[in-house]
Amino acid sequence: MNIADLTRKFGGNGISFEEFHNFPALRIKNEFATALVSLYGAHVVEYNIPDSAPVLWMSEKSLFTPGSPMRGGVPLCFPWFGAPPEGKSGSHGFVRNTMWEISAAGIAPGGGNFAVFYLQTDDFELFYTVTVDRQLTMSLEIENRNVSDFHFGGALHTYFNISDINNITVADLDQLPYLDAVTGENLIQQGDLTISGEVDRIFTTCGSTRIVDPGFKRIIHIDKYGSNSTVVWNPWIEKSKRMPDFGDDEFNTMLCVEAAKVPRTGDGGTVHSGVPVELRQVIRVESNC
Ligand code: BG6
């Protein structure tokens, strides 16, 4: 559907449509915040609240071409996390590189706005609801289209915009077990996480996390549901240089905190026939602190 048709069908009351790098995108604009979601990947590419720096980060070097994921915002990783299973190709699944449809959009029951993005394959149906009110809620509902169980991995792979990687801390991870995906070791987190090198950790937790950012005078609260793995990722210097769609110095101002399902650490998802499964992440920014 083109922008004019989308506008006719879903526009008004805080919802409008525009092009974002040649893909149609849905904009939500209300008294709480603005957000932009590309139909390519149902990818949240912007989330801005008044009087604060952009909450999400997008690389200056990101590709915006069919077949490639965007580097920033919230790539929706599904139906696998990380390296592909045998016989498949591409990191983090294919739905982030697929055009989605919109099935509904409008005013959210408690105020603010929502939009539901839809994707169907032979194996599964996805309903992805993005709600913008006092917080940003991203809820992925997964339905199994077959009789046998459907197994998956995935993530709401959120790239946060931070003032300075040397000054932020990630709180609420103390004493949690994690797989260090850089070294392959299983370790226990000691204290808050500060970052001074490549970090790629898969924490076993269904709890909340906070990014404490004194430079931007804010705390980003990240709550989740349906995930027992929180991934924290920053590529640091060498890996940044190796990634063609990532600027050499950009690791200074981004941090990924991801609500994930990771089969390799025992947290793979299973969807029984007729029983939908939800993966949700909620982002709330506490400003002036
Ligand atoms: C993270 C992984 O979730 O995503 C990292 O833990 C990976 O290992 C990163 O490098 C980026 O992945 P991609 O496929 O978007 O380059």
Coordinates of C-alpha atoms in Angstrom, one line a residue, residues 30-253:
N30 CA 0.8 12.9 20.5
E31 CA 1.2 14.9 23.7
F32 CA 3.6 12.4 25.2
A33 CA 6.0 11.6 22.4
T34 CA 6.7 11.0 18.7
A35 CA 7.7 7.8 17.1
L36 CA 8.3 6.5 13.6
V37 CA 7.9 2.9 12.6
S38 CA 9.0 1.7 9.1
L39 CA 6.9 -0.9 7.5
Y40 CA 10.2 -2.5 6.4
G41 CA 10.8 -4.8 9.3
A42 CA 8.1 -3.1 11.5
H43 CA 11.2 -1.3 12.7
V44 CA 10.8 1.5 15.3
V45 CA 13.4 4.0 13.9
E46 CA 12.6 7.0 16.1
Y47 CA 11.3 7.6 19.6
N48 CA 11.5 11.1 20.9
I49 CA 10.1 12.7 24.1
P50 CA 9.9 16.4 24.8
D51 CA 13.1 18.2 26.1
S52 CA 15.4 15.2 26.0
A53 CA 17.9 13.8 23.4
P54 CA 16.5 11.2 21.0
V55 CA 15.9 7.9 23.0
L56 CA 16.9 5.6 20.1
W57 CA 20.1 5.6 18.1
M58 CA 20.5 5.1 14.4
S59 CA 23.9 4.8 12.7
E60 CA 25.0 7.4 10.1
K61 CA 26.3 4.4 8.2
S62 CA 23.1 2.3 8.3
L63 CA 22.0 0.7 5.1
F64 CA 18.4 1.4 4.0
T65 CA 18.1 -1.2 1.2
P66 CA 15.8 -4.2 0.7
G67 CA 17.5 -7.3 2.0
S68 CA 19.6 -5.6 4.6
P69 CA 18.7 -4.7 8.2
M70 CA 18.9 -1.1 9.5
R71 CA 21.6 -0.4 12.1
G72 CA 19.8 1.3 14.9
G73 CA 16.3 1.8 16.3
V74 CA 14.6 -1.5 17.3
P75 CA 15.3 -4.3 14.8
L76 CA 12.8 -7.0 15.4
C77 CA 14.9 -10.2 15.4
F78 CA 12.9 -13.3 14.6
P79 CA 12.5 -16.3 14.2
W80 CA 16.1 -16.9 15.4
F81 CA 18.6 -15.0 17.5
G82 CA 22.2 -14.6 16.2
A83 CA 23.6 -17.1 13.7
P84 CA 21.1 -18.8 11.4
P85 CA 20.0 -22.4 11.9
E86 CA 21.2 -24.9 9.3
G87 CA 19.8 -24.3 5.9
K88 CA 18.9 -20.7 6.6
S89 CA 20.9 -17.5 6.1
G90 CA 21.4 -14.2 7.8
S91 CA 21.9 -13.1 11.4
H92 CA 18.9 -12.5 13.7
G93 CA 16.2 -13.9 11.4
F94 CA 14.5 -12.5 8.4
V95 CA 11.5 -10.5 9.7
R96 CA 13.6 -7.4 10.1
N97 CA 14.3 -7.5 6.4
T98 CA 10.7 -8.1 5.3
M99 CA 7.8 -5.7 4.5
W100 CA 5.0 -5.8 7.0
E101 CA 1.4 -4.7 6.8
I102 CA -0.6 -2.6 9.2
S103 CA -3.8 -4.2 10.6
A104 CA -5.0 -1.4 12.9
A105 CA -3.9 2.0 14.3
G106 CA -5.6 4.7 16.4
I107 CA -6.0 6.0 19.8
A108 CA -4.9 3.8 22.7
P109 CA -7.4 2.9 25.3
G110 CA -5.6 4.8 28.1
G111 CA -4.6 7.8 25.9
G112 CA -1.8 8.0 23.4
N113 CA -1.7 6.0 20.2
F114 CA -1.1 2.5 19.0
A115 CA -0.4 0.7 15.7
V116 CA -0.5 -3.1 15.0
F117 CA 1.9 -4.5 12.3
Y118 CA 1.2 -7.8 10.8
L119 CA 3.3 -10.5 9.1
Q120 CA 2.3 -14.0 8.1
T121 CA 4.5 -16.9 6.8
D122 CA 3.7 -20.7 6.3
D123 CA 4.7 -21.3 9.9
F124 CA 3.7 -18.3 12.0
E125 CA 1.7 -15.1 12.2
L126 CA 3.1 -12.1 14.0
F127 CA 1.1 -9.2 15.5
Y128 CA 3.4 -6.4 16.6
T129 CA 1.7 -3.7 18.6
V130 CA 3.6 -0.4 19.2
T131 CA 2.0 1.9 21.7
V132 CA 3.2 5.4 22.5
D133 CA 1.8 7.0 25.6
R134 CA 3.8 7.9 28.7
Q135 CA 6.1 5.1 27.6
L136 CA 7.0 3.1 24.5
T137 CA 5.6 -0.4 24.5
M138 CA 6.5 -2.9 21.9
S139 CA 4.6 -6.2 22.1
L140 CA 5.2 -9.1 19.7
E141 CA 2.5 -11.7 19.6
I142 CA 3.5 -14.9 17.9
E143 CA 0.9 -17.5 16.7
N144 CA 1.7 -20.9 15.4
R145 CA 0.0 -21.8 12.1
N146 CA 0.7 -25.5 12.3
V147 CA -0.3 -28.4 14.6
S148 CA 3.2 -29.2 15.7
D149 CA 5.1 -26.9 18.2
F150 CA 6.9 -23.9 16.7
H151 CA 10.3 -23.2 18.2
F152 CA 12.0 -19.7 17.9
G153 CA 14.6 -17.3 19.1
G154 CA 14.5 -13.6 18.8
A155 CA 14.9 -10.1 20.3
L156 CA 13.5 -6.6 20.5
H157 CA 17.0 -5.4 19.7
T158 CA 16.9 -1.9 21.1
Y159 CA 19.7 0.6 20.2
F160 CA 19.7 3.3 22.9
N161 CA 21.2 6.8 22.3
I162 CA 23.5 7.6 25.2
S163 CA 25.6 10.6 26.0
D164 CA 28.9 8.8 26.4
I165 CA 29.7 5.1 26.8
N166 CA 32.4 5.9 29.3
N167 CA 29.9 7.6 31.7
I168 CA 26.8 5.5 31.7
T169 CA 26.0 2.5 33.9
V170 CA 23.6 -0.4 33.4
A171 CA 21.9 -1.1 36.7
D172 CA 19.9 -4.1 38.1
L173 CA 22.2 -6.8 36.7
D174 CA 24.3 -7.4 39.9
Q175 CA 24.8 -11.1 40.7
L176 CA 23.0 -12.3 37.6
P177 CA 24.6 -15.1 35.6
Y178 CA 25.6 -14.4 32.0
L179 CA 27.2 -15.9 28.9
D180 CA 30.0 -13.7 27.7
A181 CA 29.5 -14.1 24.0
V182 CA 32.9 -12.6 23.3
T183 CA 34.9 -15.1 25.3
G184 CA 32.4 -18.0 25.6
E185 CA 32.6 -18.0 29.4
N186 CA 29.7 -18.3 31.9
L187 CA 30.2 -15.7 34.6
I188 CA 28.3 -13.8 37.3
Q189 CA 27.9 -10.0 37.0
Q190 CA 29.6 -8.1 39.9
G191 CA 27.9 -4.7 40.6
D192 CA 26.5 -2.4 38.0
L193 CA 27.8 -2.8 34.5
T194 CA 30.2 -0.1 33.2
I195 CA 31.6 -0.5 29.7
S196 CA 35.3 -0.1 28.8
G197 CA 35.7 -2.7 26.0
E198 CA 33.6 -4.9 23.7
V199 CA 30.5 -6.2 25.6
D200 CA 28.2 -8.9 24.3
R201 CA 26.6 -10.5 27.3
I202 CA 23.5 -12.7 27.5
F203 CA 22.1 -12.3 31.1
T204 CA 19.7 -14.9 32.4
T205 CA 16.9 -12.7 33.8
C206 CA 13.3 -11.9 33.3
G207 CA 13.7 -8.7 35.4
S208 CA 14.0 -5.0 34.5
T209 CA 17.2 -3.0 33.7
R210 CA 18.1 0.7 33.8
I211 CA 20.5 2.7 31.8
V212 CA 21.7 5.5 34.1
D213 CA 22.9 8.4 31.9
P214 CA 24.2 11.5 33.9
G215 CA 25.2 13.3 30.6
F216 CA 21.7 13.3 29.4
K217 CA 20.4 13.7 32.9
R218 CA 18.0 10.7 32.6
I219 CA 17.4 7.1 33.5
I220 CA 16.0 4.8 30.9
H221 CA 13.9 2.1 32.5
I222 CA 13.6 -1.1 30.4
D223 CA 10.9 -3.5 31.5
K224 CA 10.0 -6.7 29.7
Y225 CA 7.7 -9.7 29.6
G226 CA 8.1 -13.2 28.0
S227 CA 11.9 -13.1 27.9
N228 CA 14.4 -14.7 30.3
S229 CA 17.4 -13.3 28.4
T230 CA 18.6 -9.7 28.4
V231 CA 21.4 -9.0 25.9
V232 CA 23.7 -6.0 26.4
W233 CA 25.9 -5.2 23.4
N234 CA 28.5 -2.6 22.5
P235 CA 31.0 -3.5 19.7
W236 CA 33.7 -1.1 21.0
I237 CA 36.7 -0.2 18.7
E238 CA 37.8 -3.2 16.6
K239 CA 34.4 -4.7 15.9
S240 CA 33.0 -1.2 15.0
K241 CA 35.8 -1.0 12.3
R242 CA 34.8 -4.4 11.0
M243 CA 31.2 -3.5 10.5
P244 CA 30.6 -1.7 7.2
D245 CA 27.2 -0.2 8.3
F246 CA 28.6 1.2 11.6
G247 CA 30.8 4.3 12.0
D248 CA 34.3 3.8 13.6
D249 CA 33.5 6.1 16.5
E250 CA 29.8 5.5 16.9
F251 CA 30.2 2.9 19.7
N252 CA 30.7 6.0 22.0
T253 CA 27.0 7.0 21.8

